Each structure stands twice: as C-alpha cells, then as structure tokens.
Short mmCIF file of C-alpha atoms in Angstrom, two decimals:
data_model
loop_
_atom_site.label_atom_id
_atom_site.label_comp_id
_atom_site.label_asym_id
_atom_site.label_seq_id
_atom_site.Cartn_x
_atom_site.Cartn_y
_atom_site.Cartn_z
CA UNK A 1 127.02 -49.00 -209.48
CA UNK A 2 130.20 -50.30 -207.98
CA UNK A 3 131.87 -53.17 -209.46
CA UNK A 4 133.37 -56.33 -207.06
CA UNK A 5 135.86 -58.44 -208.48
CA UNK A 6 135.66 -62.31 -208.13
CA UNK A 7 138.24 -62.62 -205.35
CA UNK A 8 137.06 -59.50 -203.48
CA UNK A 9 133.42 -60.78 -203.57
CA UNK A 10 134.83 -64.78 -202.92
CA UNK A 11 136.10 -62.83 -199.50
CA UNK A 12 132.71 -61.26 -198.22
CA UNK A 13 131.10 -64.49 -198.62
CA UNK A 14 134.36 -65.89 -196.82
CA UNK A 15 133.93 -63.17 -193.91
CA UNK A 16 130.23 -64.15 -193.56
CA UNK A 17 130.13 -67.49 -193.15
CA UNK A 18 133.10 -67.10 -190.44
CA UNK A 19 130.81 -64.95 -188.96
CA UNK A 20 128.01 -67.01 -188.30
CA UNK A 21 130.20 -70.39 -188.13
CA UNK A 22 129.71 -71.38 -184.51
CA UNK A 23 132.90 -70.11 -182.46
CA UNK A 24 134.79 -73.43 -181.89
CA UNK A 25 138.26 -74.71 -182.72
CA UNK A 26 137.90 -77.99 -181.62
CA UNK A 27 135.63 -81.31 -181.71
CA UNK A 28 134.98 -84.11 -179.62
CA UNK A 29 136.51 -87.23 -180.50
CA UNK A 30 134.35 -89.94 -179.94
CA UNK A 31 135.04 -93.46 -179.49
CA UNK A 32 133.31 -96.50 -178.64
CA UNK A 33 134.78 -100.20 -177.28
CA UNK A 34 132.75 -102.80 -177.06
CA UNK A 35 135.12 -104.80 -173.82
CA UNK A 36 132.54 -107.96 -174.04
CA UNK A 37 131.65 -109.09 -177.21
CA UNK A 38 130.92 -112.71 -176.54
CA UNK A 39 128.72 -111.52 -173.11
CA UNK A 40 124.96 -111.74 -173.76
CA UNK A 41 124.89 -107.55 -173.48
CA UNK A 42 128.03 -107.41 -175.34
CA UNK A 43 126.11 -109.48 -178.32
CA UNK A 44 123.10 -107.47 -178.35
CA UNK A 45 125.14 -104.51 -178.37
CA UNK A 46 126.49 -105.20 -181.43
CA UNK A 47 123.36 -107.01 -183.17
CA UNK A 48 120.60 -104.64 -182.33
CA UNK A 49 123.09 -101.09 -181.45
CA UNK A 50 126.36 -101.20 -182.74
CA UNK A 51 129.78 -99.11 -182.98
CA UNK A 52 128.37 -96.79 -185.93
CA UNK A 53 124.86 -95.81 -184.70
CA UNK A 54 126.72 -95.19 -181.14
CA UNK A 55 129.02 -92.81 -182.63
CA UNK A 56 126.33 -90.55 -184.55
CA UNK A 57 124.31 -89.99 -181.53
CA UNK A 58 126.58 -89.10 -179.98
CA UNK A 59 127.28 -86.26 -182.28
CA UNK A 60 123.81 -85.79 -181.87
CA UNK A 61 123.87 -85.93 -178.22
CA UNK A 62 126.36 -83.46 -177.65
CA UNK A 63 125.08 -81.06 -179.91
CA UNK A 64 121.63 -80.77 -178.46
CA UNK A 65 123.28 -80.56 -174.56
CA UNK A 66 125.85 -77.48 -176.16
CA UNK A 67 122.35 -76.29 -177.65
CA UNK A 68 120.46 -76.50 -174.39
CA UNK A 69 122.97 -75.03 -172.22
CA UNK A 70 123.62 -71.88 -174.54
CA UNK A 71 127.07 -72.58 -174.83
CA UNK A 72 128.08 -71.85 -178.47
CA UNK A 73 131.83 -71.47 -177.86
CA UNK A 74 134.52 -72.69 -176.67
CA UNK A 75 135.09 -70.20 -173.93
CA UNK A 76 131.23 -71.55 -172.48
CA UNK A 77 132.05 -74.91 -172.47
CA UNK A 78 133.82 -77.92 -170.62
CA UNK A 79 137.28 -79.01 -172.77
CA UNK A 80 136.79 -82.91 -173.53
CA UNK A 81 138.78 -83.63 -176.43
CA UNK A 82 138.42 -87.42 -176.93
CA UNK A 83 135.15 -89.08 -175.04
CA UNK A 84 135.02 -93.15 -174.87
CA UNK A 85 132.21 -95.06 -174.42
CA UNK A 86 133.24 -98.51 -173.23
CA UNK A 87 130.48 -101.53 -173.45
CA UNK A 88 131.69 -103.58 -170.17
CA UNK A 89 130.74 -105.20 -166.56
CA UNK A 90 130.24 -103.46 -164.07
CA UNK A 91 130.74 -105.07 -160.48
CA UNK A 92 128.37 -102.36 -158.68
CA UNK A 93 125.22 -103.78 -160.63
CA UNK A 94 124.81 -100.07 -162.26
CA UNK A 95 123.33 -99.53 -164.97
CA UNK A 96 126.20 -96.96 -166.07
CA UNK A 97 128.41 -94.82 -164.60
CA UNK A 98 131.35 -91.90 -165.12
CA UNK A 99 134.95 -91.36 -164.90
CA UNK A 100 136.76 -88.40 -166.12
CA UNK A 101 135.88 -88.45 -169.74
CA UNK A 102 134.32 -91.91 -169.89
CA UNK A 103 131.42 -93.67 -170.23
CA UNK A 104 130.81 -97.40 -168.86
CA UNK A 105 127.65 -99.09 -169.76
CA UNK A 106 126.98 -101.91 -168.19
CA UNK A 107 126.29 -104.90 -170.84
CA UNK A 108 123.76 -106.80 -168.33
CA UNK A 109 122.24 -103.92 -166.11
CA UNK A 110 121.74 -101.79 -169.37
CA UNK A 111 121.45 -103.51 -172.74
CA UNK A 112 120.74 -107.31 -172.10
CA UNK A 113 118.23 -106.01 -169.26
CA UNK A 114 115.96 -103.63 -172.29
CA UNK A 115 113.15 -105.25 -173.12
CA UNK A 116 112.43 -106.88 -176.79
CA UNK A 117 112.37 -104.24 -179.99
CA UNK A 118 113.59 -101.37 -177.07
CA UNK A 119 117.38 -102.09 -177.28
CA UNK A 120 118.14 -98.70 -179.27
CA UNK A 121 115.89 -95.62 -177.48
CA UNK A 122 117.09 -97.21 -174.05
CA UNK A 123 120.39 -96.83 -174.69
CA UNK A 124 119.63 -93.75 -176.80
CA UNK A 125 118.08 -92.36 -173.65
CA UNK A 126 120.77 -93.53 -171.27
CA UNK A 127 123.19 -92.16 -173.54
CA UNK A 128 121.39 -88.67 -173.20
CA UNK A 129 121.69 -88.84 -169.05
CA UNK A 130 125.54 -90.56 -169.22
CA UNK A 131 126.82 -87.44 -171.79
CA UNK A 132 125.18 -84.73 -169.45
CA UNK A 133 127.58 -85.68 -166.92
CA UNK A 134 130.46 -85.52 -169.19
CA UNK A 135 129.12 -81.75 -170.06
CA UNK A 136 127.39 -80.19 -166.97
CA UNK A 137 129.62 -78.25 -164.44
CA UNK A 138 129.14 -79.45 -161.43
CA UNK A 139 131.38 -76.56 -159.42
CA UNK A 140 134.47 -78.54 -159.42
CA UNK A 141 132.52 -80.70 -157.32
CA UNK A 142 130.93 -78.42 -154.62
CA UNK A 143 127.17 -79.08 -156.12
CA UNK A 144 125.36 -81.78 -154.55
CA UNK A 145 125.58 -85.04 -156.35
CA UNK A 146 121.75 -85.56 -156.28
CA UNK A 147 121.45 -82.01 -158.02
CA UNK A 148 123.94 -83.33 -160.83
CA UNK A 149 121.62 -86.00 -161.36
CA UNK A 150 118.67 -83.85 -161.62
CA UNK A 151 120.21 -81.89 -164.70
CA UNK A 152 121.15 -85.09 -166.19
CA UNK A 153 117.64 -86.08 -165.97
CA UNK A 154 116.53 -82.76 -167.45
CA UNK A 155 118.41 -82.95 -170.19
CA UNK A 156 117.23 -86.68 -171.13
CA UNK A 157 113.67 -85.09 -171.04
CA UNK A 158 114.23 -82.09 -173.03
CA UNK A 159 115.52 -84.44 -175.55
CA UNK A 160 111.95 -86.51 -175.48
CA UNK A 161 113.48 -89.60 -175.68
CA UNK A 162 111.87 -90.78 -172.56
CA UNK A 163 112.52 -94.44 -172.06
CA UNK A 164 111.12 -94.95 -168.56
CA UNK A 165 108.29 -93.60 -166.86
CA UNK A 166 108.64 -90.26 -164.89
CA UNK A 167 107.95 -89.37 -161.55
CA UNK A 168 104.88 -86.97 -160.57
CA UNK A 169 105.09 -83.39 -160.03
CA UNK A 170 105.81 -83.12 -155.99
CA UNK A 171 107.46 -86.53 -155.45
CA UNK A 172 110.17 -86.82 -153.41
CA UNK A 173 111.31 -86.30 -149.41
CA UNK A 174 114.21 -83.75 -150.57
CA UNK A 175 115.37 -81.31 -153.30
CA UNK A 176 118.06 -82.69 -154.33
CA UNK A 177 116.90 -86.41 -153.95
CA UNK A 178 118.13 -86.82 -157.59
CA UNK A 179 117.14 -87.92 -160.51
CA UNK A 180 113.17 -87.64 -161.51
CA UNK A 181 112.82 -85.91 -158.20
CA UNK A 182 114.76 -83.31 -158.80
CA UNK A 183 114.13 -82.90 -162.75
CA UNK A 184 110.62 -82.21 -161.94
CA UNK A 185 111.45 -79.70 -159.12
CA UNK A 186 113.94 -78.05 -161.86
CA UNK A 187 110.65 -78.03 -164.70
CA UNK A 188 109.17 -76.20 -161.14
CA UNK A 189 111.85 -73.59 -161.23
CA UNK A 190 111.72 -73.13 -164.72
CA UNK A 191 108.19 -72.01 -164.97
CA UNK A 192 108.78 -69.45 -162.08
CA UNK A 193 112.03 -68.08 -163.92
CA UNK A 194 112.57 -69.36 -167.74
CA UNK A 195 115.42 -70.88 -168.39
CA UNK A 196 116.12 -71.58 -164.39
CA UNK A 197 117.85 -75.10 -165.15
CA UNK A 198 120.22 -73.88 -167.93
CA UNK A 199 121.23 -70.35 -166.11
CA UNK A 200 121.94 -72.92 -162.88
CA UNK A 201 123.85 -75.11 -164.60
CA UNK A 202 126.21 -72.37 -166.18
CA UNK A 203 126.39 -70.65 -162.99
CA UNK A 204 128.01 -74.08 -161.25
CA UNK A 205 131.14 -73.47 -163.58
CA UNK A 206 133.61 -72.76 -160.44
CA UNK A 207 131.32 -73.47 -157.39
CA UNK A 208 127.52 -74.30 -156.35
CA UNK A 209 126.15 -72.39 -153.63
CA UNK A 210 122.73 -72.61 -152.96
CA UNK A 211 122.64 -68.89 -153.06
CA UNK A 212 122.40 -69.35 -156.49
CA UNK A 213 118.27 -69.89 -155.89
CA UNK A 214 118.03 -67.27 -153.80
CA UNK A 215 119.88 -64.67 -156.59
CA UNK A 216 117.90 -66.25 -159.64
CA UNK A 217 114.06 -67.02 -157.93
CA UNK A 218 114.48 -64.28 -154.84
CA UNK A 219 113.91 -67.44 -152.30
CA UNK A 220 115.80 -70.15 -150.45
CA UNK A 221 115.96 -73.32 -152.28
CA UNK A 222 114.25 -74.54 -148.99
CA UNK A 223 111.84 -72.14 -149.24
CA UNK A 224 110.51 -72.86 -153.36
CA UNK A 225 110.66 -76.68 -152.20
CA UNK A 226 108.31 -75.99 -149.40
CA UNK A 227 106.02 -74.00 -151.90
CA UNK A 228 106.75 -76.94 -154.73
CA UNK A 229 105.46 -79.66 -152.30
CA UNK A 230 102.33 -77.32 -151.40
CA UNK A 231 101.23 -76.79 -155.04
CA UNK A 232 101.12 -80.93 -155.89
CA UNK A 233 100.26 -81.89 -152.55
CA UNK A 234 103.28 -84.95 -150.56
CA UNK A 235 103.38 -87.08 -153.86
CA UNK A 236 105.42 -90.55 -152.81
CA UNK A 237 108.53 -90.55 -154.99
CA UNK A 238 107.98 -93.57 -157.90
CA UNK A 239 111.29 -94.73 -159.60
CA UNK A 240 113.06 -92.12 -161.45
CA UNK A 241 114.40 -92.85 -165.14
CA UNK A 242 117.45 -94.09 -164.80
CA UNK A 243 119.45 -94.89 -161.10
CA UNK A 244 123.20 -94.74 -162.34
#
C-alpha cells in the first residue's frame, strides 16, 4: 500500500475543496443607510428591522437569486461589487425603486405603511423583488420593463416569502403587464418548458428579443398568451405584490 506524506495528503484535500468551492473571486459588499432616522418609517426601521438583520438577508437574498438563476460563477453573473440599500423619501409615492447599484426604500410607502407585527417579512419580501433587479439582465435594456418586473416577481415567489396576495392564473390584458401578471404567465411557461423563467432570464444577458419564446416554447409569445388566457378563462387582473 502506498504511503502519503502529511503535506502531500494536506494538498489533495487542498485540491478538493478548490474544486468544489463555488467559482468566484469576489463578494458583494453590502451596505445599508438609514437617511431618516427621526421619520416615523425611519424609526420603525430601526426598532422593528434594523442595519444588522438588513445586511444578513441580504446575503441571503443574493444567494438564493445566484442559486435560482444557475449562475455559480463569476463569468454567469452581473459584476456589483458594493450594493447600498438606503432607508429614505421618496417624492414619487413608491414604495421602492432602483438606480445603478442601489436600493431606495421608501420609509412611508414601505415600512411605516406594513401593518402591526408584519414590519420584517414585508420588507423581507420587498427586499427579494428590489435585489432581483440589481441581478436580472435585462438586455442592456432592450427587454420590456413590465417583463423585468415579472422576473422580479418570480423570484419573490420562489423564495415563499409572499407578503401580499397574488394575482389568479389568467389575469391580466397583456403579457408583459408586469408584476403578478406576468409572474403567473412565467409559472405558465415554466410548466410547458422547465426552467422557462431562469433560461429567459440568462438569455437577456446582451439583448431581449421576443424570439427568445419562439426558440425555447416553439410559439410566439403572442401566441402561448392567447393559449394562457384560454386555459383560465379572461381573469380581471387583482393587485400584484408589490407596484415599485
């Protein structure tokens, strides 16, 4: 029987666990501001939230979108090296919104406006949509925005930390209405081709076309919504999760 010496056997174990170490050289940087601390939001924010909790899920958060997407390197995913979270006002009335690699929640739309005891899983669950933006591709743009939406929507109910009721299967006037809408029409293409969503989503890395449904399902996008609306009947579209 061959003999291993300490050092030669310290660098198999060494070579294995590089192996199947997930193949990225970076992480996220996460940071969170809290811009109103004496507004009612801002005060909830930190009494029933707060800076710490924030930060972990959104470890946590990240992690499950990298998960869902099948991107498990570096090379599959988008580059944000530092991502804020900023507790503010926002003049629009939304609830939250996106710019480059930032998140604004706002602290009377979102946090002052969850009811009693539910301060925590809303955010939680906004926090779920919000980060989906910051990961998706959205083909540098091309994709329509109410498809974007969709996915982020997807991705908040994958994570089953549902704050807000859904909307039926069938609801809607359009495809890419956004938001619940458009999540359920994605669950649709997912159970005609598994993993539809994800293999969308990655495809939208340069550009959307909607040749893409055509390619993956072998219709028009037009075409599976007509068939979509047929199967649940004209359901009228009830508020989606989250309108940001």
């Amino acid at each position: 029987m061959a003999k291993f010496s300490d050092s030669r056997v310290f660098g198999i174990v060494l070579l294995l666990l590089m192996i199947s170490a997930p193949q990225s050289l970076f992480a996220v940087k996460y940071i969170v501001t809290n811009t109103v601390p004496n507004h009612p939001g801002g005060q909830r924010f930190n009494q029933e939230i707060g800076v710490p909790y924030t930060l972990q899920q959104m470890g946590v958060i990240n992690n499950f979108i990298w998960n869902l997407f099948n991107q498990s390197t570096d090379a599959q995913r988008k580059m944000v090296p530092v991502l804020n979270v900023y507790i503010t006002e926002l003049d629009d009335g939304a609830m939250a919104e996106t710019g480059g690699d930032n998140i604004y929640v706002s602290a009377k739309s979102a946090i002052q406006s969850f009811p009693p005891g539910k301060a925590r899983i809303g955010f939680t669950s906004l926090m779920y949509h919000e980060m989906t933006h910051i990961f998706q591709w959205s083909g540098n743009g091309t994709a329509p925005g109410g498809l974007t939406e969709g996915i982020a929507d997807y991705v908040m109910v994958k994570s089953k930390i549902n704050f807000e009721s859904r909307p039926s299967p069938g609801a809607g006037e359009k495809w890419d209405e956004g938001y619940g809408v458009t999540e359920r029409f994605l669950e649709y293409c997912d159970s005609l081709r598994p993993g539809f969503t994800v293999t969308l989503n990655n495809k939208m890395r340069y550009v959307y076309s909607n040749n893409y449904f055509l390619e993956l399902l072998g219709k028009p996008v037009d075409q599976v919504w007509k068939e979509y609306k047929a199967k649940y009947g004209n359901v009228p579209a009830s508020d989606s999760l989250f309108k940001i």
